[in-house]
Every structure is written in C-alpha cells, then in structure tokens.
Short mmCIF file of C-alpha atoms in Angstrom, two decimals:
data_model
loop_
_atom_site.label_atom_id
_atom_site.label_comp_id
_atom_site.label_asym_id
_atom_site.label_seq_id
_atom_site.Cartn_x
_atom_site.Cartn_y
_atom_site.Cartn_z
CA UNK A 252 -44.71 82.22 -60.24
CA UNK A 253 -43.56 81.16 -57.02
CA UNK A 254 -46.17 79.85 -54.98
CA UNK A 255 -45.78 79.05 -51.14
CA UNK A 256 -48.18 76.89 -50.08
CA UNK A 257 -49.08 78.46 -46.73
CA UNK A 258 -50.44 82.12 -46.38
CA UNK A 259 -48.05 84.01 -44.46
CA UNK A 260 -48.27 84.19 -40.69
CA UNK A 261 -49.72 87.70 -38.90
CA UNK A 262 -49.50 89.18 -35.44
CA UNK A 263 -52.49 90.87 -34.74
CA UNK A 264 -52.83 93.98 -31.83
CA UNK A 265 -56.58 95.07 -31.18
CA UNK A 266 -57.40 98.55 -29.30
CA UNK A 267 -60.28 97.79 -26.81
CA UNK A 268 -61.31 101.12 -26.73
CA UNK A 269 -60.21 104.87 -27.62
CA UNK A 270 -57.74 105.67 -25.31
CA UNK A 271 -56.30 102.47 -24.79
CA UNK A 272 -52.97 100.90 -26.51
CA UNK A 273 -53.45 98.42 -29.14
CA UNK A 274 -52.27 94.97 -27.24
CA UNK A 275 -51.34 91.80 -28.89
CA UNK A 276 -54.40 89.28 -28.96
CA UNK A 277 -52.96 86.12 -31.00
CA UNK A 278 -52.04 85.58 -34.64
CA UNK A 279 -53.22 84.30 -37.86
CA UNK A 280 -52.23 83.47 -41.35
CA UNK A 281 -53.47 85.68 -44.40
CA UNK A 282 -52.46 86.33 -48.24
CA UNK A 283 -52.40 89.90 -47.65
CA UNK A 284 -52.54 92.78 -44.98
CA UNK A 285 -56.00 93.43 -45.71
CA UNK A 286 -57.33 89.89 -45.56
CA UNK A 287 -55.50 89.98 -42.54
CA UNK A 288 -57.28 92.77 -41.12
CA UNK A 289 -60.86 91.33 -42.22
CA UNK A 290 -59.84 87.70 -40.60
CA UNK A 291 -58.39 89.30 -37.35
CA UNK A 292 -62.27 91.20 -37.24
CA UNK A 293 -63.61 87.74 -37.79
CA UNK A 294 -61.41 86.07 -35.27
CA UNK A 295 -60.70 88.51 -32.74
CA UNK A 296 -63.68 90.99 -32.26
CA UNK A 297 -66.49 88.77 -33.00
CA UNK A 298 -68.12 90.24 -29.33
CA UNK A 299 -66.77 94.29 -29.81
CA UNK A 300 -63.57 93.58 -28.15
CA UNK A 301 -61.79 96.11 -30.83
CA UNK A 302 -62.03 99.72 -32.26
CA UNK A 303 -59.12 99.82 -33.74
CA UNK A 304 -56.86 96.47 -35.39
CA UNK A 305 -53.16 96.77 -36.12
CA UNK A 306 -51.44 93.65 -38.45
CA UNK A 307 -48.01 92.83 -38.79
CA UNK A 308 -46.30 90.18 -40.74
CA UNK A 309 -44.52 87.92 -38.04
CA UNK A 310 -41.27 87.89 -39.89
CA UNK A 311 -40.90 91.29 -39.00
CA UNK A 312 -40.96 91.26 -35.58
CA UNK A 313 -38.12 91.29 -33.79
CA UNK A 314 -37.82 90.23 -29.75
CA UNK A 315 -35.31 90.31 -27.34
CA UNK A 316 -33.70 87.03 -26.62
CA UNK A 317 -35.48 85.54 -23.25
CA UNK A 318 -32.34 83.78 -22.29
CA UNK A 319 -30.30 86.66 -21.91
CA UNK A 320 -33.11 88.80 -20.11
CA UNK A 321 -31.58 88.35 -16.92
CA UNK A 322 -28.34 90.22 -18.21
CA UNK A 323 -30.18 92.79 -20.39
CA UNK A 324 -32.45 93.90 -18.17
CA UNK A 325 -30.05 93.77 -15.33
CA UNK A 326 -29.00 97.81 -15.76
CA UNK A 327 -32.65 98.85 -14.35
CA UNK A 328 -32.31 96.11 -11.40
CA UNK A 329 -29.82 97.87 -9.11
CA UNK A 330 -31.08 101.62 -9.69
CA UNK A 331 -33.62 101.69 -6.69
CA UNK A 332 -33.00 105.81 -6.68
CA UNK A 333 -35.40 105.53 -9.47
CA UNK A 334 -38.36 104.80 -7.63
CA UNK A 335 -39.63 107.28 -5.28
CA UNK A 336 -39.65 105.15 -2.05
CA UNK A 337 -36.19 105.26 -2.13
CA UNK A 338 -36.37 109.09 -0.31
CA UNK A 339 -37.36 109.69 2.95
CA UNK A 340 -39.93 111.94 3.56
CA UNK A 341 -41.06 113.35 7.45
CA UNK A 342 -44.48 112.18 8.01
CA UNK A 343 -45.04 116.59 8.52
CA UNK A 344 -44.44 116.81 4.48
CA UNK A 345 -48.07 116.57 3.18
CA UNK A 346 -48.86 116.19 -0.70
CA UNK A 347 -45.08 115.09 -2.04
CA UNK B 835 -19.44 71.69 -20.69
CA UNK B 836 -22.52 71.75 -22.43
CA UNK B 837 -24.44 69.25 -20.16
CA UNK B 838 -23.61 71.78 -17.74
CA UNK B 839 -25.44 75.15 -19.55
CA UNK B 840 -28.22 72.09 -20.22
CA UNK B 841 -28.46 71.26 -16.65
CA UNK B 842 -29.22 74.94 -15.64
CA UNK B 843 -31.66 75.45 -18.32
CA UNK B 844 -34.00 72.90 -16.67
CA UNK B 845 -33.78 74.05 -13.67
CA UNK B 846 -34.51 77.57 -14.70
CA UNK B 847 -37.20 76.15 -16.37
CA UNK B 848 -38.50 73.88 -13.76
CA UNK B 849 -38.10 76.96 -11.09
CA UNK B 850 -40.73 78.55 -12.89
CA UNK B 851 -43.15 75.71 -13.03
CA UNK B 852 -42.42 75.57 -9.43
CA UNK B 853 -43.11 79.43 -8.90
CA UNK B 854 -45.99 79.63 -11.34
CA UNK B 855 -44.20 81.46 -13.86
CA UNK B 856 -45.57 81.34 -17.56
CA UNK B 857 -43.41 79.59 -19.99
CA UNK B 858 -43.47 82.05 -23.16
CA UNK B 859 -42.74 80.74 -27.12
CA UNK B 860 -38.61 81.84 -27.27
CA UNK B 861 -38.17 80.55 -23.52
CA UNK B 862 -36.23 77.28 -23.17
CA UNK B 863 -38.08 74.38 -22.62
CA UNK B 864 -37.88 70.07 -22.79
CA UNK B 865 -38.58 68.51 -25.96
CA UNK B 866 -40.69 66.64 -24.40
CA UNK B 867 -42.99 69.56 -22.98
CA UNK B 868 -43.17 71.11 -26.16
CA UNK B 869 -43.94 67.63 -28.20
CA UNK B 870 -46.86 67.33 -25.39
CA UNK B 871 -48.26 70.80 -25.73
CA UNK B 872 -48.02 70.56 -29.14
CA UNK B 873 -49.86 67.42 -29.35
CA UNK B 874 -52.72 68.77 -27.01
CA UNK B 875 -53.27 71.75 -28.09
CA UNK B 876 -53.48 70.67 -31.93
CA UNK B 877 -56.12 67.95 -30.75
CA UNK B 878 -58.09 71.10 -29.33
CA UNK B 879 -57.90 72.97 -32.00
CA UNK B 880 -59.02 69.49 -34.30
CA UNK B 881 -61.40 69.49 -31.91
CA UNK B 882 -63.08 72.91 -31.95
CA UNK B 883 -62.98 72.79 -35.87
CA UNK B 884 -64.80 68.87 -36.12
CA UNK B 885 -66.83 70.00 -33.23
CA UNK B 886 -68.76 72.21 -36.12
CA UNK B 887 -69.19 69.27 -38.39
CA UNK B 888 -72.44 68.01 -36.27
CA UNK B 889 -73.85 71.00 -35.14
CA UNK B 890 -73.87 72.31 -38.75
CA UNK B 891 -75.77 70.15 -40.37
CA UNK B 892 -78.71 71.55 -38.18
CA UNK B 893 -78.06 74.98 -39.56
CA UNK B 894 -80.78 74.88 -42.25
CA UNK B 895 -83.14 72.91 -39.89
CA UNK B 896 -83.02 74.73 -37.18
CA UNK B 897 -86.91 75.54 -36.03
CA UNK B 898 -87.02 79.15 -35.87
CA UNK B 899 -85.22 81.84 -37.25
CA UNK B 900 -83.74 82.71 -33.83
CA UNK B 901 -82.38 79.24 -33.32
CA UNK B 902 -80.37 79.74 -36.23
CA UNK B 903 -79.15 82.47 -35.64
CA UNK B 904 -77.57 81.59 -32.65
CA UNK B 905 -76.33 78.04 -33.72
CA UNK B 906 -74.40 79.92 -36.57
CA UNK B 907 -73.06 81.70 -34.56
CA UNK B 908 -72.12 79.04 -31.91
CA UNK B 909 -70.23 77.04 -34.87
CA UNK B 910 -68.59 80.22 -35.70
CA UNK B 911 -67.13 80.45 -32.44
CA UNK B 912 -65.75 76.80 -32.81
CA UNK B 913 -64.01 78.08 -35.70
CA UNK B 914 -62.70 80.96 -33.82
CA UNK B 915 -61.41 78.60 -31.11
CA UNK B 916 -59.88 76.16 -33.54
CA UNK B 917 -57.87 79.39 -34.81
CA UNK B 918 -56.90 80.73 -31.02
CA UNK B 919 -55.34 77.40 -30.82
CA UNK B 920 -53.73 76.56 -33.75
CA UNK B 921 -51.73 79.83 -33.47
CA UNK B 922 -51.25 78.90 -30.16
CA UNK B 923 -49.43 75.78 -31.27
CA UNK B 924 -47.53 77.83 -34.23
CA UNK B 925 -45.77 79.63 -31.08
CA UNK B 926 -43.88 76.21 -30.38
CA UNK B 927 -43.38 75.59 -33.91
CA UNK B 928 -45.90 73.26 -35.66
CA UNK B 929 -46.56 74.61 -38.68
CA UNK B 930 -50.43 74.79 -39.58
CA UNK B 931 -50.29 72.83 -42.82
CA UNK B 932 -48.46 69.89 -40.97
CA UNK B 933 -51.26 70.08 -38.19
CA UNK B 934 -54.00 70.11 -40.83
CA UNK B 935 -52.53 66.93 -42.42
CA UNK B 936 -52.51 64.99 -39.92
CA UNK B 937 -55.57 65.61 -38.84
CA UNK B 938 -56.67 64.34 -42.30
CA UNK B 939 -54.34 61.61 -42.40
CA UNK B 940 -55.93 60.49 -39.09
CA UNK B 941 -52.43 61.12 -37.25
CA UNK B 942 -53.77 63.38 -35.11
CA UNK B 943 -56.65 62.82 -32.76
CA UNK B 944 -59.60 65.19 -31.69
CA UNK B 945 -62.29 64.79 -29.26
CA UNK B 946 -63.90 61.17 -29.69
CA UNK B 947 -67.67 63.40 -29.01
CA UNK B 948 -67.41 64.60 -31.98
CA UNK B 949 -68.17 61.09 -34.20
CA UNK B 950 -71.50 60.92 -32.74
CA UNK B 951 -74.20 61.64 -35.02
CA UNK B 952 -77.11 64.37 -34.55
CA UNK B 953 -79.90 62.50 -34.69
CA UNK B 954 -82.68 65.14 -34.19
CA UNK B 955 -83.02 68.92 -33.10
CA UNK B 956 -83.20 67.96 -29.24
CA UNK B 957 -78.85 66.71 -30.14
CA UNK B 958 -78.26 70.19 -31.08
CA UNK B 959 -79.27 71.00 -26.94
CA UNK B 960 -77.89 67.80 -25.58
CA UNK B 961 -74.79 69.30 -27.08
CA UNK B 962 -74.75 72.87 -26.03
CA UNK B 963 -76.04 71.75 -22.38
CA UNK B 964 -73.86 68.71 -22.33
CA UNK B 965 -70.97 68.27 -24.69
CA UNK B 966 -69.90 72.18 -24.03
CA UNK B 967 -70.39 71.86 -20.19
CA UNK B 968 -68.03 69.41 -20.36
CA UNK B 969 -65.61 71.18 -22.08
CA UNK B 970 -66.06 74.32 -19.97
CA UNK B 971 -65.04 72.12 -16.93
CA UNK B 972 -62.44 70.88 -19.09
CA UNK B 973 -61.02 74.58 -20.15
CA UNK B 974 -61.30 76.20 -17.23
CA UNK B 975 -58.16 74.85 -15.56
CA UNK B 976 -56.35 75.27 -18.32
CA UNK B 977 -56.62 79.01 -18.16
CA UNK B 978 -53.94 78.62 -15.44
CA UNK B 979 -52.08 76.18 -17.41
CA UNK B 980 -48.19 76.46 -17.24
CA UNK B 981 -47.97 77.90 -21.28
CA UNK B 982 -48.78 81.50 -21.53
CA UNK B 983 -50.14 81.29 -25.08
CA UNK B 984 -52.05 78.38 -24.89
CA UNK B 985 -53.58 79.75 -21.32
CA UNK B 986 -54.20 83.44 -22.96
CA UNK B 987 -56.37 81.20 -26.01
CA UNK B 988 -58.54 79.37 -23.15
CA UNK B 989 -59.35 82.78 -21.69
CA UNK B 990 -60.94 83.77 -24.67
CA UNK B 991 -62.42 80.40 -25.34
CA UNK B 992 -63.81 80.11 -22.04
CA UNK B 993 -65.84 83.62 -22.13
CA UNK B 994 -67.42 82.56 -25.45
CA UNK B 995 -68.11 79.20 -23.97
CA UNK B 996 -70.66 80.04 -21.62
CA UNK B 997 -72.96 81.61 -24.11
CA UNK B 998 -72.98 77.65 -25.81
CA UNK B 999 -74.01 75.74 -22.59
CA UNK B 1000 -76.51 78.39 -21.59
CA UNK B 1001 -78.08 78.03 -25.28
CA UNK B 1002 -78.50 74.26 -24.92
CA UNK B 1003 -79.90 74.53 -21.92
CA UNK B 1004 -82.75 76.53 -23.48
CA UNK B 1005 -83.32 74.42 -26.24
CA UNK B 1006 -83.29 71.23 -23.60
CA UNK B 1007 -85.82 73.79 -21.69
CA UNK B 1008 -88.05 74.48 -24.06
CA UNK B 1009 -88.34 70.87 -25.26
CA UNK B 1010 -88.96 69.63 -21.73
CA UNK B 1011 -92.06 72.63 -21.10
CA UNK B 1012 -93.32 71.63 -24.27
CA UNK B 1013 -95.31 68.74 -25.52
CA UNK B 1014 -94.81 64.93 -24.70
CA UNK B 1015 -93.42 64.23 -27.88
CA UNK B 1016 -91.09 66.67 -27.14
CA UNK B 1017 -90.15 65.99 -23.48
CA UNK B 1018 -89.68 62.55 -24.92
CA UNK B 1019 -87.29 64.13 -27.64
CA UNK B 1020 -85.20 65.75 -25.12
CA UNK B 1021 -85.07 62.25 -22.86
CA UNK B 1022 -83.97 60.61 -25.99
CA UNK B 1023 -81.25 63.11 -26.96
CA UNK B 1024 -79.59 63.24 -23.08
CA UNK B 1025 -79.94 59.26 -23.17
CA UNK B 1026 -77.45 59.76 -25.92
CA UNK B 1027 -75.42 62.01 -24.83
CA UNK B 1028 -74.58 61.23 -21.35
CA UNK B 1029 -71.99 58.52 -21.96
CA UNK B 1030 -70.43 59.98 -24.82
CA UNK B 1031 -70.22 63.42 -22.62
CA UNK B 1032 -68.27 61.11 -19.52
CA UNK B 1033 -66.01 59.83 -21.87
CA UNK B 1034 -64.85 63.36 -22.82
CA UNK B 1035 -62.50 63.48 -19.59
CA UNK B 1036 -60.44 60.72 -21.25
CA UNK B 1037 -59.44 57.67 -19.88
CA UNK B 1038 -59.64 56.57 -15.77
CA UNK B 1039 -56.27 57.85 -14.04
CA UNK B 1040 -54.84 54.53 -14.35
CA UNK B 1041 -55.21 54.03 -17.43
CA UNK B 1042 -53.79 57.83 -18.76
CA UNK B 1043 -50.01 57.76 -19.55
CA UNK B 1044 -50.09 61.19 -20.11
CA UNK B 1045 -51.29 62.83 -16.86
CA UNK B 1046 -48.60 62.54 -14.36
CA UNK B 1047 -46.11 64.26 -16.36
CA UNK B 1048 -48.85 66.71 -17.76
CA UNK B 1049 -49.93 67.36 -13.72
CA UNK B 1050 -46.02 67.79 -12.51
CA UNK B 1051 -45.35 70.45 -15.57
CA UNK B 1052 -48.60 72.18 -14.53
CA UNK B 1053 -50.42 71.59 -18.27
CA UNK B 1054 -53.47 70.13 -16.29
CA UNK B 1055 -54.34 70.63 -13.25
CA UNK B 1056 -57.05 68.13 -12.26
CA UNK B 1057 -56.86 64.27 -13.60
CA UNK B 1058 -59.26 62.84 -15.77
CA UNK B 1059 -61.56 61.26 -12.98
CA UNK B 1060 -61.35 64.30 -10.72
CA UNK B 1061 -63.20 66.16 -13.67
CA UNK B 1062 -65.51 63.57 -14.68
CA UNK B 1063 -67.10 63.52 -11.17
CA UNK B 1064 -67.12 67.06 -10.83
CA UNK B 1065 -68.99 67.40 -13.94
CA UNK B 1066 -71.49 64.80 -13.03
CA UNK B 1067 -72.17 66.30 -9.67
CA UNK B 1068 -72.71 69.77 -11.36
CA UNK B 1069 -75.33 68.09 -14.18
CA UNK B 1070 -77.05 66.02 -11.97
CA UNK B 1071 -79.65 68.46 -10.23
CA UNK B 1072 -79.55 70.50 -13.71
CA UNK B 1073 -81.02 66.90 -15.52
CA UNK B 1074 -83.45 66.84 -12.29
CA UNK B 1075 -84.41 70.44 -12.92
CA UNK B 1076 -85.16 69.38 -16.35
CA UNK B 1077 -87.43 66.57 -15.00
CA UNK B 1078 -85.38 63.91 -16.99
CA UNK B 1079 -83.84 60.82 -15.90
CA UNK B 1080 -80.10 60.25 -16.13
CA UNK B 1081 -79.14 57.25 -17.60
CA UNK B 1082 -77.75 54.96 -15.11
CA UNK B 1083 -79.71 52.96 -13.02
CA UNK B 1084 -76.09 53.01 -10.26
CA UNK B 1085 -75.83 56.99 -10.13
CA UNK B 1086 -76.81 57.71 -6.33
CA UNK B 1087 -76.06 60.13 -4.08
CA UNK B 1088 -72.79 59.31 -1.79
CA UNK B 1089 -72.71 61.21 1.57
CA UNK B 1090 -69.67 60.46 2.52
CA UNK B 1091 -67.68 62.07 -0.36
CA UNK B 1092 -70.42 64.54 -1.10
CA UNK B 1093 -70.76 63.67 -4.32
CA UNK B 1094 -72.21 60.67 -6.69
CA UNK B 1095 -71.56 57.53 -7.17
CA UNK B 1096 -71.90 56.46 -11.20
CA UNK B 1097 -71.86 53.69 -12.97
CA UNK B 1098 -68.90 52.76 -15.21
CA UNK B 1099 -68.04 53.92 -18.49
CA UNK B 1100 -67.92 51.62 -21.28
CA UNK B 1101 -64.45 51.57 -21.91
CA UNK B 1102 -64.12 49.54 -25.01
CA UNK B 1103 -66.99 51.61 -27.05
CA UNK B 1104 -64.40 54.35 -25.65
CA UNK B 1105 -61.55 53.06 -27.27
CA UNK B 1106 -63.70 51.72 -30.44
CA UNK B 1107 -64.12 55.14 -31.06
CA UNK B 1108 -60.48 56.82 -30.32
CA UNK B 1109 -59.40 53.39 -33.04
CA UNK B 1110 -62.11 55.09 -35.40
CA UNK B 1111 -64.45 52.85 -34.99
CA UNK B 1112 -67.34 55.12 -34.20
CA UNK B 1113 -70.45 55.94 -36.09
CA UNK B 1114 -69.34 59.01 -37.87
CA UNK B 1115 -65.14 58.79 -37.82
CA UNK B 1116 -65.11 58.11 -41.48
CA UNK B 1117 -67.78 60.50 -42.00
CA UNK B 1118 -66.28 63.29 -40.14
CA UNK B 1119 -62.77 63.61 -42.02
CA UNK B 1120 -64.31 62.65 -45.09
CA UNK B 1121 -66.16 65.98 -45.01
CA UNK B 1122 -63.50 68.29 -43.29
CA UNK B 1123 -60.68 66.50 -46.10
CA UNK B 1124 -63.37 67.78 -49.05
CA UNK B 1125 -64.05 71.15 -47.49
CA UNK B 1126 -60.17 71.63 -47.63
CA UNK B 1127 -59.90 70.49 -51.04
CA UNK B 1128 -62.14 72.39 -52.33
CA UNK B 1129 -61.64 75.19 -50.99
CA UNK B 1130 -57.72 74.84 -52.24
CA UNK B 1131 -58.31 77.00 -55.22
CA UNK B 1132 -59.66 80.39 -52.86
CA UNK B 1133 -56.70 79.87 -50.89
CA UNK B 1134 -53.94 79.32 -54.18
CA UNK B 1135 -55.96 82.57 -55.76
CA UNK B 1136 -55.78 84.93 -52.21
CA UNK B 1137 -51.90 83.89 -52.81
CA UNK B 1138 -51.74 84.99 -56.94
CA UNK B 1139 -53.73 88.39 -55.84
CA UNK B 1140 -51.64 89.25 -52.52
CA UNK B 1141 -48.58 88.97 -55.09
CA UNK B 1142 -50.10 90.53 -57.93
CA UNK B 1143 -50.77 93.59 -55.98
CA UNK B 1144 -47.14 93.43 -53.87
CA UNK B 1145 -45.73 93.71 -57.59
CA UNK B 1146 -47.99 96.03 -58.88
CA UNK B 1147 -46.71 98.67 -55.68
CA UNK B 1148 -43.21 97.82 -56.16
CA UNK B 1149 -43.79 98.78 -60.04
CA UNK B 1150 -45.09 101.83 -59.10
CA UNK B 1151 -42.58 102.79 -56.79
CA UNK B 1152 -40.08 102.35 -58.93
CA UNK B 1153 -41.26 104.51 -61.47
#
C-alpha cells in the first residue's frame, strides 16, 4: 500500500451561530473527513464557538493569485455609479 | 530585468508593513521574514505543546476533583495552541513532520520555562499565575503582529489564556488563606518561579540579534526588556496582595520612571538552559520523542482505514 507519512492537511470553516456564514478558523491535518471533523470540534470549538463545522481537504482549494489582485480586481475600482453616493439627492427627498 | 520586478516586490511589501497591512500566506515576502516567522512561530507552538509536559504530571494529583478538572483542561488548551500555531507556520510552508523533528532532534528551541521541574502542587499555581502571565504579556502584542495567520492564532490563544492566569491565581490564593504550611508552600513555589518567569522575555536588548529586524517588520512590537518590566510592575502588587515576598532583595519602587527597579537576571543559568543544560531538558524531549513513537502506530492505522474506506466508495461507485 502506499503510505504517506503525514495525514493530509484540512481547512476548517466553523458557523458561530444559525444564521451566520461558516468562516474559515485555521487548519489541521487528519486521515479522513470525519476525523477531521471530530479534531476541528476538539481544536476549534472547545468554548461553543461552532454550530455547524465545514472540512475541506487543502489541495482542493483554489485562490486567486495575490500578486495579480491589483489587476483582477481592478474592473470594480473605477465603477463608482455602483455605489449609491454617487447620485445626488435634494435634501427635500426623504426616505431614498 | 528581474532585479527590477524584485525591487518592486519589496517595496510593495514593505508599503504594507509601513501602512499596517497584513501580510497573507500567497503574498510575496523576504526569505528572510518568512525563515524568521517560521522559526518563531514553530518555537511557540514547541512551546505550547512542552508547556503540557509539567503541568501534566499533576493531573492525577491534583487535590480535588475540581482542580482537575480544570488543569485538564488548561493542558488541553496548550495542545490547542500548539495546533493554532503549527498550522499557522504550514501557511509559509514548514511542513509539520519537519517541525516535529526538529523539535526532537533538539534543532528547534521552545520556551527555556518549560525544563523546570514541578516540584509540588503550589508549581501548578506559580505557573498559571506566573509562567502564563508572562506569556499573556508576551501574546498580546502579537495579536497585531505584521502576519495575518499567525496574529488570527494569538487571538484565539489570548482569549483562552486568561482563564490559565486567573486559575493560578486561585490556587496561589487559596494556598496563601490557608494554613502555614501552605502559605509557606506557595512562598516556596513563587521563589521558584520568579526568575525562571523574567527570563521568559528572552535575552536584554543588547544582547537579542533578532529584535531589530523583528521590531522594523512589525513581528514584535515591544523589545525584550520593555516586556520584562512591564510584567514585573503588573505582578508586583499582585505578589503583595498575596502577602508573599518577591525574591529580590534590589526590587524597589523607582519614581522617576514609575516603575521598579529589579535586580539582574542570571544570565548564564539563562543560557545553561537554552544549551540544554537545565534540570528537565533531557527529560522533557525524552518524554514528548516516546509519546510520538508510540503513538506512531494510531497515526499509520487512521492512514490504512481513511484508505480502506476511500477504496471501498470508489468500489462501490463503480459498480
């Protein structure tokens, strides 16, 4: 069989509370998804930070490259008409 | 052409030092800022995980069953913290086995505390009170220090860290309300401690090769001596509160700089122990190297399982 020596790296995201979005908290290495998910309890939630715990194996997350965020997120830098204090609005106009 | 692109990458980088911008894991960065990080933060973690080496031994002494309770789950928050940061120090690619050996191989350094021995109960508070109020004045800062997931980890580290101080306060509390034998306990235990606890901050400015470059890239944000006396300031009417007597016949009060004047460390048991030289050095990695080694046959098994099962749903599947 082909055994790596290291358990495979996991990204864990922990939902504070219902209604909230799960949010990345840190990572940590497991054999499998599940031990994952019982380590990232351990780790993670020891004080009821979490209702809700989302793994994912770090090889399968992909990012955006940080050197080129300047050009890649240039496109939303120079559409101000997106944000509504770029209309005027007479001080008469109540509730807009 | 390329010492050019290089050029501009520094600057970028060193614009957001300047502005107080985090430096994230894929941003660019100087070798030698991520060799540095890397090195600190993997002594941390080495720290945080020999840091339960001493306390756990008092796990099945501990005097009541509420006192252990709470110590086990102080030590499991040290393991907690050792994993923030070791997958804090994965983000600028150490990989955990390396940092493990060379903690074993005695490559790697962790806090010099730590190869003290716990002599009686009264150690377990000296500790909490002490050795984690030192380390709370130590972590703080680095909340705001310049590398995002290394700060994020001290967050977290730093709201469980309170809960350890205030515990081994109580203990050092309860032992100086109670009996003489106990108050004496207690006196004995901080008589200990003390030292060991200044020498935490690491060596006097002068004498730290690290800290000017760690200061200017915004890793710390206080030198070594800045901490030390702001920790001794802080403890000083705590110990008096206590009713015991620090340990240095030259501490006294300074009104000039507002703060106390202390006697001097003693620098060569200092670097005795960072040699591994102390009491428990050999001790220490001795037990952390046969933990790992026995445990080597849970970790190769999780492995065989995980696989097992991955085949097992790929079988299925295909069928």
């Amino acid at each position: 069989m082909n055994m790596q020596k290291e358990w495979p790296l996991w990204e864990v995201f922990i939902r504070s509370k219902q209604g909230l979005d799960h949010k990345h908290v840190g990572s940590l290495h497991a054999a499998d998804a599940e031990m994952a998910i019982q380590n990232a309890r351990d780790v993670y939630t020891r004080r009821m930070e979490g209702v809700s715990i989302w793994v994912v194996e770090s090889k399968h997350i992909h990012a955006s490259n940080p050197d080129e965020a300047e050009a890649f997120f240039d496109p939303a830098n120079d559409k101000v008409y997106r944000h509504p204090t770029f209309y005027e609005v007479p001080a008469e106009i109540k509730n807009m | 052409m390329e010492t050019i692109v290089e050029k501009s990458l520094e600057e970028q980088f060193e614009e957001k030092i300047a502005n107080e911008i985090r430096i994230e894991p894929k941003d660019w960065m100087p070798d030698q800022y991520r060799k540095t990080l890397i090195r600190q933060i993997s002594q941390h973690a080495h720290s945080e995980i020999v840091g339960m080496l001493p306390e756990g031994n008092w796990i099945t002494r501990a005097p009541s069953l509420k006192r252990k309770a709470i110590l086990l789950s102080k030590v499991q928050d040290e393991a907690g913290h050792g994993l923030y940061l070791y997958s804090a120090a994965e983000t600028l690619g150490a990989s955990r086995d390396q940092m493990i050996a060379d903690l074993h191989s005695g490559k790697a350094k962790y806090s010099s505390i730590f190869n003290y021995p716990t002599l009686s109960w009264a150690d377990i508070g000296a500790i909490g009170w002490l050795v984690d109020g030192a380390a709370i004045m130590n972590q703080v800062p680095l909340c705001r220090t310049s590398y995002g997931p290394y700060a994020r980890a001290m967050v977290r580290v730093c709201k469980e860290e309170s809960f350890h101080q205030r515990q081994g306060f109580e203990i050092m509390m309860t032992l100086c309300n109670g009996a003489p034998a106990q108050k004496k306990m207690a006196q004995e235990a901080f008589n200990r401690w003390w030292w060991p606890t200044l020498m935490m901050f690491g060596p006097k400015d002068e004498e730290s090769p690290n800290t000017e470059q760690s200061m200017r890239w915004k890793i710390k944000r206080f030198t070594n001596d800045e901490l030390r006396q702001r920790f001794v300031d802080m403890m000083v009417p705590q110990a008096e509160f206590l009713g015991l007597t620090v340990p240095d016949p030259d501490l006294k009060w300074n009104e000039t700089k507002n703060g106390y004047d202390f006697g001097e460390v003693n620098w060569e048991e200092f670097w005795n122990v960072v040699k591994g030289n102390g009491p428990c050095n050999k001790d220490r990695i001795q037990t952390r190297v046969k933990a790992h080694e026995e445990g080597a046959w849970v970790r190769e098994a999780a492995l065989a399982h995980a696989q097992k099962r991955a085949q097992r749903e790929a079988q299925k599947q295909e069928k």
